[in-house]
Protein backbone atom coordinates (compact mmCIF):
# COMPACT_ATOMS: atom_id res chain seq x y z
CA UNK A 1 0.00 0.00 0.00
CA UNK A 2 1.25 3.46 -0.75
CA UNK A 3 1.54 6.35 1.65
CA UNK A 4 3.62 9.44 1.28
CA UNK A 5 4.69 12.08 3.76
CA UNK A 6 5.86 15.19 2.03
CA UNK A 7 9.08 16.43 3.60
CA UNK A 8 7.85 19.95 2.85
CA UNK A 9 4.73 19.54 4.98
CA UNK A 10 5.16 21.46 8.21
CA UNK A 11 1.70 21.09 9.70
CA UNK A 12 -1.40 23.24 9.62
CA UNK A 13 -0.97 26.99 9.91
CA UNK A 14 -3.65 28.93 11.79
CA UNK A 15 -3.67 32.67 11.18
CA UNK A 16 -5.84 34.93 13.31
CA UNK A 17 -6.72 38.57 12.88
CA UNK A 18 -8.59 40.04 15.87
CA UNK A 19 -11.17 42.77 15.36
CA UNK A 20 -13.29 44.92 17.66
CA UNK A 21 -16.01 42.25 17.51
CA UNK A 22 -14.04 39.01 17.44
CA UNK A 23 -11.52 37.54 15.05
CA UNK A 24 -11.18 36.30 11.51
CA UNK A 25 -9.30 33.03 11.15
CA UNK A 26 -7.91 30.92 8.34
CA UNK A 27 -6.30 27.51 8.53
CA UNK A 28 -3.87 26.67 5.72
CA UNK A 29 -2.39 23.31 4.78
CA UNK A 30 0.00 24.87 2.27
CA UNK A 31 0.21 28.22 0.47
CA UNK A 32 -2.99 28.84 -1.48
CA UNK A 33 -4.65 25.74 0.08
CA UNK A 34 -6.95 26.83 2.87
CA UNK A 35 -8.63 24.03 4.82
CA UNK A 36 -11.06 25.97 6.96
CA UNK A 37 -11.86 29.58 7.69
CA UNK A 38 -14.39 31.70 9.49
CA UNK A 39 -15.24 34.75 11.53
CA UNK A 40 -15.79 34.42 15.27
CA UNK A 41 -17.62 37.09 17.23
CA UNK A 42 -18.99 37.63 20.72
CA UNK A 43 -20.98 40.44 22.29
CA UNK A 44 -20.64 39.76 26.00
CA UNK A 45 -17.73 38.22 27.85
CA UNK A 46 -15.89 38.75 24.62
CA UNK A 47 -12.38 37.51 25.36
CA UNK A 48 -13.63 34.55 27.37
CA UNK A 49 -15.91 33.36 24.56
CA UNK A 50 -13.36 34.06 21.86
CA UNK A 51 -10.74 32.07 23.73
CA UNK A 52 -13.17 29.15 24.01
CA UNK A 53 -13.69 29.32 20.25
CA UNK A 54 -9.93 29.47 19.78
CA UNK A 55 -9.51 26.45 22.07
CA UNK A 56 -12.04 24.45 20.05
CA UNK A 57 -10.13 25.28 16.85
CA UNK A 58 -6.88 24.07 18.38
CA UNK A 59 -8.32 20.83 19.71
CA UNK A 60 -10.12 20.00 16.46
CA UNK A 61 -7.35 20.75 13.98
CA UNK A 62 -4.19 20.58 16.12
CA UNK A 63 -2.33 23.18 14.01
CA UNK A 64 1.44 23.40 14.28
CA UNK A 65 1.67 27.18 13.92
CA UNK A 66 -0.32 30.18 15.18
CA UNK A 67 0.36 33.37 13.21
CA UNK A 68 -0.62 36.79 14.53
CA UNK A 69 0.04 40.36 13.48
CA UNK A 70 2.11 42.47 15.85
CA UNK A 71 -0.33 43.67 18.51
CA UNK A 72 1.77 45.58 21.03
CA UNK A 73 4.69 47.94 20.98
CA UNK A 74 5.44 51.01 18.92
CA UNK A 75 3.42 51.45 15.79
CA UNK A 76 0.44 49.36 16.84
CA UNK A 77 -2.94 50.74 17.82
CA UNK A 78 -4.57 47.66 19.33
CA UNK A 79 -6.67 48.27 22.42
CA UNK A 80 -6.02 46.57 25.77
CA UNK A 81 -8.65 43.87 25.27
CA UNK A 82 -7.20 42.78 21.94
CA UNK A 83 -3.67 42.87 23.33
CA UNK A 84 -4.77 40.63 26.24
CA UNK A 85 -6.59 38.31 23.82
CA UNK A 86 -3.52 37.95 21.61
CA UNK A 87 -1.22 37.35 24.56
CA UNK A 88 -3.52 34.63 25.90
CA UNK A 89 -3.77 33.01 22.47
CA UNK A 90 0.00 32.91 22.20
CA UNK A 91 0.26 31.50 25.73
CA UNK A 92 -2.25 28.71 24.97
CA UNK A 93 -0.66 27.90 21.61
CA UNK A 94 2.87 27.85 23.04
CA UNK A 95 1.75 25.57 25.88
CA UNK A 96 0.56 23.10 23.22
CA UNK A 97 3.96 23.17 21.57
CA UNK A 98 2.90 25.32 18.64
CA UNK A 99 5.20 27.78 16.92
CA UNK A 100 3.86 31.34 17.40
CA UNK A 101 5.41 33.82 14.97
CA UNK A 102 4.19 37.42 15.08
CA UNK A 103 4.66 39.51 11.96
CA UNK A 104 4.65 43.25 11.52
CA UNK A 105 2.29 44.83 9.05
CA UNK A 106 5.35 45.95 7.12
CA UNK A 107 6.27 42.28 6.54
CA UNK A 108 2.88 41.69 4.96
CA UNK A 109 3.29 44.79 2.82
CA UNK A 110 6.73 43.62 1.66
CA UNK A 111 5.32 40.21 0.78
CA UNK A 112 2.47 41.63 -1.28
CA UNK A 113 4.36 44.67 -2.52
CA UNK A 114 5.69 42.69 -5.48
CA UNK A 115 2.19 42.59 -6.94
CA UNK A 116 1.52 46.22 -6.19
CA UNK A 117 -0.76 45.63 -3.20
CA UNK A 118 -0.20 47.92 -0.23
CA UNK A 119 -3.49 48.63 1.51
CA UNK A 120 -5.49 45.91 3.27
CA UNK A 121 -8.13 46.10 0.53
CA UNK A 122 -5.56 45.76 -2.26
CA UNK A 123 -3.99 42.78 -0.49
CA UNK A 124 -7.44 41.22 -0.07
CA UNK A 125 -8.02 41.69 -3.80
CA UNK A 126 -4.78 39.83 -4.61
CA UNK A 127 -5.78 37.00 -2.27
CA UNK A 128 -9.24 36.83 -3.86
CA UNK A 129 -7.61 36.42 -7.27
CA UNK A 130 -5.28 33.63 -6.13
CA UNK A 131 -7.31 31.75 -3.54
CA UNK A 132 -10.51 30.57 -5.17
CA UNK A 133 -12.06 29.63 -1.83
CA UNK A 134 -12.28 33.29 -0.80
CA UNK A 135 -13.55 34.73 -4.06
CA UNK A 136 -17.13 34.99 -2.83
CA UNK A 137 -16.17 36.48 0.55
CA UNK A 138 -14.57 39.64 -0.82
CA UNK A 139 -15.97 42.73 0.95
CA UNK A 140 -16.95 45.84 -0.98
CA UNK A 141 -14.44 48.65 -1.09
CA UNK A 142 -14.77 50.61 2.13
CA UNK A 143 -15.75 54.26 2.15
CA UNK A 144 -13.98 56.49 4.63
CA UNK A 145 -17.14 56.87 6.69
CA UNK A 146 -17.84 53.13 6.85
CA UNK A 147 -16.62 50.78 9.53
CA UNK A 148 -14.57 47.82 8.36
CA UNK A 149 -16.50 44.87 6.95
CA UNK A 150 -16.13 41.80 9.18
CA UNK A 151 -15.10 39.75 6.12
CA UNK A 152 -11.99 41.89 5.77
CA UNK A 153 -10.60 40.13 8.87
CA UNK A 154 -10.72 36.85 6.94
CA UNK A 155 -8.47 38.32 4.25
CA UNK A 156 -6.22 39.95 6.84
CA UNK A 157 -5.73 36.54 8.46
CA UNK A 158 -5.06 34.93 5.07
CA UNK A 159 -2.48 37.63 4.28
CA UNK A 160 -0.73 36.80 7.56
CA UNK A 161 -0.63 33.08 6.77
CA UNK A 162 0.71 33.70 3.26
CA UNK A 163 3.36 36.02 4.67
CA UNK A 164 4.34 33.23 7.07
CA UNK A 165 4.67 30.73 4.20
CA UNK A 166 6.71 33.19 2.17
CA UNK A 167 9.05 33.95 5.04
CA UNK A 168 9.59 30.29 5.87
CA UNK A 169 9.91 28.94 2.36
CA UNK A 170 13.07 27.17 1.30
CA UNK A 171 15.37 29.53 -0.62
CA UNK B 1 10.23 37.10 -0.82
CA UNK B 2 7.24 38.06 -2.93
CA UNK B 3 3.66 36.94 -3.15
CA UNK B 4 4.03 36.59 -6.91
CA UNK B 5 6.59 33.82 -6.34
CA UNK B 6 4.11 31.44 -4.72
CA UNK B 7 3.45 29.54 -7.91
CA UNK B 8 7.12 28.84 -8.54
CA UNK B 9 7.95 28.32 -4.85
CA UNK B 10 11.14 30.29 -5.15
CA UNK B 11 11.22 32.73 -2.31
CA UNK B 12 13.78 35.11 -1.03
CA UNK B 13 13.65 34.49 2.69
CA UNK B 14 13.72 37.40 5.09
CA UNK B 15 16.28 37.20 7.81
CA UNK B 16 15.34 35.52 11.08
CA UNK B 17 15.74 38.80 12.97
CA UNK B 18 12.70 40.24 11.23
CA UNK B 19 10.38 37.70 12.86
CA UNK B 20 9.40 37.74 16.50
CA UNK B 21 8.92 34.24 17.81
CA UNK B 22 8.33 33.02 21.33
CA UNK B 23 11.14 30.52 21.87
CA UNK B 24 9.84 27.00 22.35
CA UNK B 25 11.27 24.14 24.28
CA UNK B 26 12.82 21.61 21.88
CA UNK B 27 11.17 18.88 23.98
CA UNK B 28 7.73 20.32 23.32
CA UNK B 29 8.51 20.72 19.62
CA UNK B 30 9.72 17.12 19.37
CA UNK B 31 6.37 15.89 20.71
CA UNK B 32 4.35 17.75 18.07
CA UNK B 33 2.59 15.72 15.42
CA UNK B 34 2.09 17.36 12.05
CA UNK B 35 -1.57 16.57 11.51
CA UNK B 36 -3.50 16.89 8.30
CA UNK B 37 -7.27 17.31 8.26
CA UNK B 38 -9.08 13.96 8.36
CA UNK B 39 -12.00 15.15 6.27
CA UNK B 40 -12.38 17.87 3.65
CA UNK B 41 -16.17 17.95 3.73
CA UNK B 42 -16.30 21.33 5.46
CA UNK B 43 -13.52 22.75 3.24
CA UNK B 44 -15.48 21.88 0.11
CA UNK B 45 -18.78 23.09 1.53
CA UNK B 46 -17.25 26.47 2.39
CA UNK B 47 -15.46 26.58 -0.97
CA UNK B 48 -18.84 26.53 -2.70
CA UNK B 49 -20.51 28.89 -0.23
CA UNK B 50 -22.99 26.24 0.93
CA UNK B 51 -24.50 26.36 4.40
CA UNK B 52 -24.86 23.18 6.43
CA UNK B 53 -28.62 23.41 5.81
CA UNK B 54 -28.11 23.62 2.05
CA UNK B 55 -25.67 20.71 1.90
CA UNK B 56 -27.99 18.73 4.18
CA UNK B 57 -30.88 19.47 1.83
CA UNK B 58 -28.83 18.22 -1.13
CA UNK B 59 -27.88 15.01 0.65
CA UNK B 60 -31.23 14.46 2.31
CA UNK B 61 -29.81 15.03 5.79
CA UNK B 62 -30.31 17.55 8.59
CA UNK B 63 -27.86 20.41 9.15
CA UNK B 64 -27.07 18.81 12.49
CA UNK B 65 -25.98 15.61 10.75
CA UNK B 66 -23.72 17.60 8.41
CA UNK B 67 -22.18 19.35 11.40
CA UNK B 68 -21.49 16.00 13.08
CA UNK B 69 -19.85 14.60 9.94
CA UNK B 70 -17.71 17.73 9.62
CA UNK B 71 -16.61 17.54 13.24
CA UNK B 72 -15.98 13.79 12.93
CA UNK B 73 -18.51 13.12 15.68
CA UNK B 74 -20.40 10.61 13.53
CA UNK B 75 -18.92 7.83 11.37
CA UNK B 76 -19.24 8.54 7.65
CA UNK B 77 -22.06 6.75 5.87
CA UNK B 78 -21.93 5.40 2.32
CA UNK B 79 -24.60 7.97 1.39
CA UNK B 80 -22.45 10.89 2.56
CA UNK B 81 -19.33 9.58 0.81
CA UNK B 82 -21.06 8.96 -2.53
CA UNK B 83 -23.14 12.13 -2.33
CA UNK B 84 -20.01 14.18 -1.55
CA UNK B 85 -18.24 12.74 -4.61
CA UNK B 86 -21.19 13.71 -6.81
CA UNK B 87 -21.75 17.16 -5.28
CA UNK B 88 -18.12 18.31 -5.20
CA UNK B 89 -16.77 16.31 -8.15
CA UNK B 90 -13.87 14.93 -6.11
CA UNK B 91 -12.81 11.37 -5.30
CA UNK B 92 -13.41 9.81 -1.89
CA UNK B 93 -9.66 9.69 -1.18
CA UNK B 94 -9.46 13.46 -1.70
CA UNK B 95 -12.50 14.17 0.47
CA UNK B 96 -11.95 11.63 3.25
CA UNK B 97 -8.23 10.74 3.16
CA UNK B 98 -7.99 9.20 6.64
CA UNK B 99 -10.88 6.80 6.17
CA UNK B 100 -9.74 5.92 2.65
CA UNK B 101 -6.18 5.26 3.78
CA UNK B 102 -7.32 3.09 6.69
CA UNK B 103 -9.52 0.97 4.41
CA UNK B 104 -6.81 0.79 1.75
CA UNK B 105 -4.15 -0.32 4.24
CA UNK B 106 -6.36 -2.97 5.83
CA UNK B 107 -7.45 -4.24 2.44
CA UNK B 108 -3.84 -4.49 1.32
CA UNK B 109 -2.91 -6.59 4.34
CA UNK B 110 -5.82 -8.96 3.78
CA UNK B 111 -5.02 -9.23 0.08
CA UNK B 112 -1.45 -10.26 0.93
CA UNK B 113 -2.75 -12.87 3.37
CA UNK B 114 -5.06 -14.28 0.69
CA UNK B 115 -2.22 -14.32 -1.83
CA UNK B 116 -0.05 -16.25 0.63
CA UNK B 117 -2.81 -18.83 1.05
CA UNK B 118 -2.94 -19.28 -2.74
CA UNK B 119 0.75 -20.16 -2.95
CA UNK B 120 1.29 -23.54 -4.58
CA UNK B 121 -2.23 -23.71 -6.05
CA UNK B 122 -2.25 -23.75 -9.84
CA UNK B 123 -5.92 -24.37 -10.66
CA UNK B 124 -7.83 -21.90 -12.86
CA UNK B 125 -9.79 -20.32 -10.01
CA UNK B 126 -6.65 -19.71 -7.97
CA UNK B 127 -4.89 -18.11 -10.93
CA UNK B 128 -7.93 -15.89 -11.49
CA UNK B 129 -7.93 -14.81 -7.83
CA UNK B 130 -4.17 -14.18 -7.98
CA UNK B 131 -4.73 -11.92 -11.00
CA UNK B 132 -7.25 -9.83 -9.03
CA UNK B 133 -5.31 -9.67 -5.76
CA UNK B 134 -1.98 -9.02 -7.47
CA UNK B 135 -3.48 -5.99 -9.21
CA UNK B 136 -4.58 -4.31 -5.98
CA UNK B 137 -1.27 -2.49 -5.26
CA UNK B 138 -1.45 -0.91 -8.70
CA UNK B 139 -4.96 0.34 -7.98
CA UNK B 140 -4.13 1.98 -4.62
CA UNK B 141 -3.82 5.72 -4.39
CA UNK B 142 -1.07 7.76 -2.81
CA UNK B 143 -2.47 9.41 0.27
CA UNK B 144 -0.34 11.71 2.44
CA UNK B 145 0.23 10.48 5.96
CA UNK B 146 -2.29 11.98 8.33
Tab-separated table of C-alpha atoms in Angstrom:
chain	number	residue	atom	x	y	z
A	1	UNK	CA	0.000	0.000	0.000
A	2	UNK	CA	1.253	3.462	-0.752
A	3	UNK	CA	1.542	6.351	1.655
A	4	UNK	CA	3.619	9.443	1.276
A	5	UNK	CA	4.694	12.077	3.756
A	6	UNK	CA	5.863	15.194	2.029
A	7	UNK	CA	9.084	16.434	3.598
A	8	UNK	CA	7.854	19.955	2.849
A	9	UNK	CA	4.726	19.544	4.984
A	10	UNK	CA	5.155	21.463	8.211
A	11	UNK	CA	1.699	21.092	9.697
A	12	UNK	CA	-1.405	23.239	9.622
A	13	UNK	CA	-0.970	26.988	9.912
A	14	UNK	CA	-3.648	28.927	11.787
A	15	UNK	CA	-3.665	32.674	11.183
A	16	UNK	CA	-5.842	34.925	13.310
A	17	UNK	CA	-6.722	38.569	12.876
A	18	UNK	CA	-8.595	40.036	15.869
A	19	UNK	CA	-11.168	42.774	15.356
A	20	UNK	CA	-13.286	44.915	17.660
A	21	UNK	CA	-16.013	42.245	17.510
A	22	UNK	CA	-14.040	39.014	17.435
A	23	UNK	CA	-11.515	37.541	15.053
A	24	UNK	CA	-11.182	36.299	11.515
A	25	UNK	CA	-9.296	33.033	11.147
A	26	UNK	CA	-7.906	30.923	8.342
A	27	UNK	CA	-6.302	27.506	8.526
A	28	UNK	CA	-3.874	26.674	5.718
A	29	UNK	CA	-2.394	23.315	4.777
A	30	UNK	CA	-0.002	24.868	2.273
A	31	UNK	CA	0.210	28.216	0.470
A	32	UNK	CA	-2.995	28.839	-1.479
A	33	UNK	CA	-4.646	25.738	0.080
A	34	UNK	CA	-6.948	26.829	2.868
A	35	UNK	CA	-8.629	24.033	4.816
A	36	UNK	CA	-11.060	25.967	6.963
A	37	UNK	CA	-11.862	29.583	7.686
A	38	UNK	CA	-14.392	31.704	9.489
A	39	UNK	CA	-15.238	34.748	11.534
A	40	UNK	CA	-15.788	34.424	15.271
A	41	UNK	CA	-17.618	37.093	17.230
A	42	UNK	CA	-18.990	37.628	20.723
A	43	UNK	CA	-20.979	40.441	22.285
A	44	UNK	CA	-20.642	39.760	26.003
A	45	UNK	CA	-17.730	38.217	27.850
A	46	UNK	CA	-15.894	38.753	24.617
A	47	UNK	CA	-12.379	37.511	25.356
A	48	UNK	CA	-13.628	34.552	27.368
A	49	UNK	CA	-15.912	33.358	24.558
A	50	UNK	CA	-13.365	34.062	21.856
A	51	UNK	CA	-10.743	32.070	23.731
A	52	UNK	CA	-13.170	29.148	24.011
A	53	UNK	CA	-13.693	29.319	20.251
A	54	UNK	CA	-9.931	29.473	19.781
A	55	UNK	CA	-9.506	26.449	22.074
A	56	UNK	CA	-12.043	24.446	20.048
A	57	UNK	CA	-10.132	25.284	16.853
A	58	UNK	CA	-6.876	24.070	18.379
A	59	UNK	CA	-8.317	20.831	19.710
A	60	UNK	CA	-10.116	19.997	16.461
A	61	UNK	CA	-7.347	20.755	13.981
A	62	UNK	CA	-4.186	20.582	16.119
A	63	UNK	CA	-2.334	23.178	14.009
A	64	UNK	CA	1.438	23.402	14.285
A	65	UNK	CA	1.666	27.182	13.924
A	66	UNK	CA	-0.322	30.180	15.177
A	67	UNK	CA	0.358	33.371	13.213
A	68	UNK	CA	-0.615	36.793	14.527
A	69	UNK	CA	0.037	40.361	13.480
A	70	UNK	CA	2.109	42.471	15.853
A	71	UNK	CA	-0.328	43.667	18.506
A	72	UNK	CA	1.771	45.584	21.028
A	73	UNK	CA	4.695	47.939	20.978
A	74	UNK	CA	5.441	51.012	18.922
A	75	UNK	CA	3.422	51.449	15.794
A	76	UNK	CA	0.437	49.358	16.835
A	77	UNK	CA	-2.942	50.744	17.822
A	78	UNK	CA	-4.567	47.660	19.326
A	79	UNK	CA	-6.666	48.268	22.425
A	80	UNK	CA	-6.020	46.571	25.769
A	81	UNK	CA	-8.652	43.872	25.269
A	82	UNK	CA	-7.199	42.780	21.942
A	83	UNK	CA	-3.669	42.869	23.331
A	84	UNK	CA	-4.773	40.628	26.235
A	85	UNK	CA	-6.592	38.310	23.822
A	86	UNK	CA	-3.520	37.953	21.607
A	87	UNK	CA	-1.220	37.355	24.565
A	88	UNK	CA	-3.521	34.634	25.903
A	89	UNK	CA	-3.772	33.009	22.467
A	90	UNK	CA	0.004	32.910	22.204
A	91	UNK	CA	0.262	31.497	25.726
A	92	UNK	CA	-2.253	28.708	24.975
A	93	UNK	CA	-0.662	27.904	21.609
A	94	UNK	CA	2.865	27.845	23.035
A	95	UNK	CA	1.752	25.567	25.881
A	96	UNK	CA	0.561	23.104	23.219
A	97	UNK	CA	3.963	23.171	21.573
A	98	UNK	CA	2.901	25.324	18.639
A	99	UNK	CA	5.196	27.783	16.916
A	100	UNK	CA	3.859	31.343	17.401
A	101	UNK	CA	5.407	33.823	14.966
A	102	UNK	CA	4.189	37.418	15.081
A	103	UNK	CA	4.657	39.511	11.955
A	104	UNK	CA	4.654	43.247	11.521
A	105	UNK	CA	2.292	44.826	9.055
A	106	UNK	CA	5.350	45.954	7.124
A	107	UNK	CA	6.266	42.283	6.542
A	108	UNK	CA	2.879	41.685	4.959
A	109	UNK	CA	3.294	44.788	2.822
A	110	UNK	CA	6.734	43.619	1.661
A	111	UNK	CA	5.322	40.209	0.781
A	112	UNK	CA	2.471	41.628	-1.277
A	113	UNK	CA	4.358	44.673	-2.521
A	114	UNK	CA	5.688	42.688	-5.476
A	115	UNK	CA	2.193	42.585	-6.942
A	116	UNK	CA	1.521	46.225	-6.187
A	117	UNK	CA	-0.758	45.630	-3.202
A	118	UNK	CA	-0.196	47.921	-0.233
A	119	UNK	CA	-3.493	48.626	1.509
A	120	UNK	CA	-5.489	45.908	3.273
A	121	UNK	CA	-8.130	46.096	0.535
A	122	UNK	CA	-5.560	45.757	-2.259
A	123	UNK	CA	-3.991	42.781	-0.486
A	124	UNK	CA	-7.442	41.221	-0.066
A	125	UNK	CA	-8.025	41.693	-3.797
A	126	UNK	CA	-4.782	39.832	-4.606
A	127	UNK	CA	-5.785	36.996	-2.267
A	128	UNK	CA	-9.237	36.831	-3.862
A	129	UNK	CA	-7.613	36.421	-7.273
A	130	UNK	CA	-5.285	33.629	-6.133
A	131	UNK	CA	-7.311	31.750	-3.540
A	132	UNK	CA	-10.511	30.572	-5.168
A	133	UNK	CA	-12.058	29.631	-1.828
A	134	UNK	CA	-12.282	33.286	-0.797
A	135	UNK	CA	-13.550	34.735	-4.060
A	136	UNK	CA	-17.125	34.991	-2.835
A	137	UNK	CA	-16.173	36.481	0.549
A	138	UNK	CA	-14.566	39.642	-0.824
A	139	UNK	CA	-15.969	42.730	0.946
A	140	UNK	CA	-16.953	45.842	-0.976
A	141	UNK	CA	-14.439	48.649	-1.085
A	142	UNK	CA	-14.775	50.606	2.128
A	143	UNK	CA	-15.752	54.261	2.147
A	144	UNK	CA	-13.978	56.493	4.631
A	145	UNK	CA	-17.139	56.874	6.691
A	146	UNK	CA	-17.839	53.130	6.847
A	147	UNK	CA	-16.616	50.784	9.530
A	148	UNK	CA	-14.574	47.816	8.358
A	149	UNK	CA	-16.503	44.866	6.948
A	150	UNK	CA	-16.128	41.803	9.183
A	151	UNK	CA	-15.105	39.752	6.121
A	152	UNK	CA	-11.993	41.895	5.769
A	153	UNK	CA	-10.601	40.126	8.866
A	154	UNK	CA	-10.721	36.852	6.942
A	155	UNK	CA	-8.473	38.315	4.249
A	156	UNK	CA	-6.220	39.947	6.845
A	157	UNK	CA	-5.725	36.542	8.461
A	158	UNK	CA	-5.064	34.934	5.067
A	159	UNK	CA	-2.478	37.630	4.283
A	160	UNK	CA	-0.729	36.801	7.558
A	161	UNK	CA	-0.629	33.078	6.774
A	162	UNK	CA	0.708	33.701	3.259
A	163	UNK	CA	3.361	36.020	4.669
A	164	UNK	CA	4.344	33.232	7.068
A	165	UNK	CA	4.670	30.732	4.203
A	166	UNK	CA	6.706	33.194	2.166
A	167	UNK	CA	9.055	33.954	5.037
A	168	UNK	CA	9.590	30.292	5.870
A	169	UNK	CA	9.907	28.942	2.359
A	170	UNK	CA	13.069	27.171	1.298
A	171	UNK	CA	15.372	29.528	-0.623
B	1	UNK	CA	10.228	37.099	-0.816
B	2	UNK	CA	7.236	38.058	-2.932
B	3	UNK	CA	3.659	36.944	-3.152
B	4	UNK	CA	4.029	36.594	-6.913
B	5	UNK	CA	6.592	33.819	-6.342
B	6	UNK	CA	4.114	31.442	-4.717
B	7	UNK	CA	3.455	29.537	-7.909
B	8	UNK	CA	7.122	28.843	-8.536
B	9	UNK	CA	7.945	28.323	-4.853
B	10	UNK	CA	11.144	30.294	-5.153
B	11	UNK	CA	11.219	32.735	-2.310
B	12	UNK	CA	13.783	35.108	-1.025
B	13	UNK	CA	13.655	34.486	2.690
B	14	UNK	CA	13.724	37.395	5.086
B	15	UNK	CA	16.284	37.201	7.814
B	16	UNK	CA	15.337	35.517	11.077
B	17	UNK	CA	15.739	38.799	12.969
B	18	UNK	CA	12.696	40.241	11.226
B	19	UNK	CA	10.379	37.702	12.857
B	20	UNK	CA	9.403	37.743	16.496
B	21	UNK	CA	8.924	34.236	17.814
B	22	UNK	CA	8.331	33.018	21.335
B	23	UNK	CA	11.145	30.523	21.869
B	24	UNK	CA	9.837	27.004	22.348
B	25	UNK	CA	11.269	24.139	24.275
B	26	UNK	CA	12.819	21.608	21.884
B	27	UNK	CA	11.174	18.877	23.981
B	28	UNK	CA	7.729	20.319	23.317
B	29	UNK	CA	8.506	20.715	19.619
B	30	UNK	CA	9.715	17.123	19.375
B	31	UNK	CA	6.371	15.887	20.712
B	32	UNK	CA	4.351	17.746	18.067
B	33	UNK	CA	2.594	15.721	15.420
B	34	UNK	CA	2.086	17.364	12.049
B	35	UNK	CA	-1.568	16.572	11.511
B	36	UNK	CA	-3.503	16.893	8.302
B	37	UNK	CA	-7.267	17.313	8.258
B	38	UNK	CA	-9.084	13.959	8.362
B	39	UNK	CA	-12.003	15.153	6.269
B	40	UNK	CA	-12.384	17.873	3.648
B	41	UNK	CA	-16.174	17.949	3.735
B	42	UNK	CA	-16.303	21.334	5.464
B	43	UNK	CA	-13.522	22.745	3.239
B	44	UNK	CA	-15.477	21.882	0.109
B	45	UNK	CA	-18.781	23.086	1.531
B	46	UNK	CA	-17.251	26.470	2.388
B	47	UNK	CA	-15.458	26.580	-0.971
B	48	UNK	CA	-18.837	26.530	-2.705
B	49	UNK	CA	-20.514	28.888	-0.226
B	50	UNK	CA	-22.989	26.240	0.929
B	51	UNK	CA	-24.503	26.358	4.399
B	52	UNK	CA	-24.861	23.181	6.426
B	53	UNK	CA	-28.619	23.409	5.810
B	54	UNK	CA	-28.113	23.618	2.047
B	55	UNK	CA	-25.674	20.705	1.905
B	56	UNK	CA	-27.992	18.729	4.177
B	57	UNK	CA	-30.879	19.475	1.827
B	58	UNK	CA	-28.833	18.217	-1.129
B	59	UNK	CA	-27.884	15.009	0.652
B	60	UNK	CA	-31.228	14.455	2.313
B	61	UNK	CA	-29.812	15.030	5.793
B	62	UNK	CA	-30.308	17.548	8.590
B	63	UNK	CA	-27.862	20.410	9.150
B	64	UNK	CA	-27.069	18.815	12.490
B	65	UNK	CA	-25.984	15.615	10.746
B	66	UNK	CA	-23.717	17.596	8.406
B	67	UNK	CA	-22.182	19.351	11.400
B	68	UNK	CA	-21.485	16.002	13.080
B	69	UNK	CA	-19.853	14.602	9.941
B	70	UNK	CA	-17.708	17.735	9.617
B	71	UNK	CA	-16.610	17.543	13.240
B	72	UNK	CA	-15.985	13.795	12.927
B	73	UNK	CA	-18.506	13.121	15.685
B	74	UNK	CA	-20.405	10.614	13.527
B	75	UNK	CA	-18.915	7.827	11.373
B	76	UNK	CA	-19.243	8.540	7.652
B	77	UNK	CA	-22.057	6.750	5.872
B	78	UNK	CA	-21.928	5.404	2.320
B	79	UNK	CA	-24.597	7.967	1.392
B	80	UNK	CA	-22.452	10.888	2.561
B	81	UNK	CA	-19.332	9.581	0.813
B	82	UNK	CA	-21.056	8.956	-2.526
B	83	UNK	CA	-23.136	12.125	-2.333
B	84	UNK	CA	-20.006	14.178	-1.554
B	85	UNK	CA	-18.238	12.738	-4.607
B	86	UNK	CA	-21.185	13.712	-6.808
B	87	UNK	CA	-21.746	17.162	-5.282
B	88	UNK	CA	-18.119	18.310	-5.199
B	89	UNK	CA	-16.766	16.313	-8.146
B	90	UNK	CA	-13.870	14.930	-6.109
B	91	UNK	CA	-12.813	11.367	-5.304
B	92	UNK	CA	-13.414	9.814	-1.893
B	93	UNK	CA	-9.659	9.694	-1.182
B	94	UNK	CA	-9.464	13.462	-1.695
B	95	UNK	CA	-12.500	14.175	0.465
B	96	UNK	CA	-11.947	11.629	3.249
B	97	UNK	CA	-8.235	10.738	3.157
B	98	UNK	CA	-7.986	9.198	6.637
B	99	UNK	CA	-10.877	6.797	6.170
B	100	UNK	CA	-9.736	5.921	2.652
B	101	UNK	CA	-6.176	5.259	3.775
B	102	UNK	CA	-7.322	3.090	6.694
B	103	UNK	CA	-9.520	0.969	4.406
B	104	UNK	CA	-6.812	0.785	1.746
B	105	UNK	CA	-4.148	-0.315	4.236
B	106	UNK	CA	-6.358	-2.969	5.830
B	107	UNK	CA	-7.449	-4.238	2.440
B	108	UNK	CA	-3.838	-4.486	1.318
B	109	UNK	CA	-2.905	-6.586	4.343
B	110	UNK	CA	-5.824	-8.960	3.780
B	111	UNK	CA	-5.021	-9.231	0.079
B	112	UNK	CA	-1.449	-10.255	0.932
B	113	UNK	CA	-2.754	-12.871	3.371
B	114	UNK	CA	-5.061	-14.277	0.693
B	115	UNK	CA	-2.221	-14.319	-1.834
B	116	UNK	CA	-0.055	-16.247	0.627
B	117	UNK	CA	-2.813	-18.827	1.045
B	118	UNK	CA	-2.939	-19.277	-2.744
B	119	UNK	CA	0.747	-20.160	-2.955
B	120	UNK	CA	1.290	-23.539	-4.582
B	121	UNK	CA	-2.231	-23.712	-6.050
B	122	UNK	CA	-2.247	-23.747	-9.837
B	123	UNK	CA	-5.924	-24.371	-10.658
B	124	UNK	CA	-7.827	-21.900	-12.862
B	125	UNK	CA	-9.790	-20.320	-10.006
B	126	UNK	CA	-6.646	-19.707	-7.967
B	127	UNK	CA	-4.890	-18.110	-10.932
B	128	UNK	CA	-7.930	-15.891	-11.494
B	129	UNK	CA	-7.927	-14.809	-7.834
B	130	UNK	CA	-4.165	-14.181	-7.982
B	131	UNK	CA	-4.729	-11.922	-10.996
B	132	UNK	CA	-7.245	-9.833	-9.029
B	133	UNK	CA	-5.307	-9.673	-5.755
B	134	UNK	CA	-1.983	-9.019	-7.467
B	135	UNK	CA	-3.477	-5.993	-9.212
B	136	UNK	CA	-4.577	-4.313	-5.984
B	137	UNK	CA	-1.268	-2.494	-5.256
B	138	UNK	CA	-1.454	-0.905	-8.698
B	139	UNK	CA	-4.958	0.339	-7.977
B	140	UNK	CA	-4.133	1.978	-4.617
B	141	UNK	CA	-3.824	5.716	-4.389
B	142	UNK	CA	-1.075	7.757	-2.815
B	143	UNK	CA	-2.473	9.413	0.274
B	144	UNK	CA	-0.339	11.714	2.437
B	145	UNK	CA	0.234	10.477	5.961
B	146	UNK	CA	-2.285	11.984	8.325
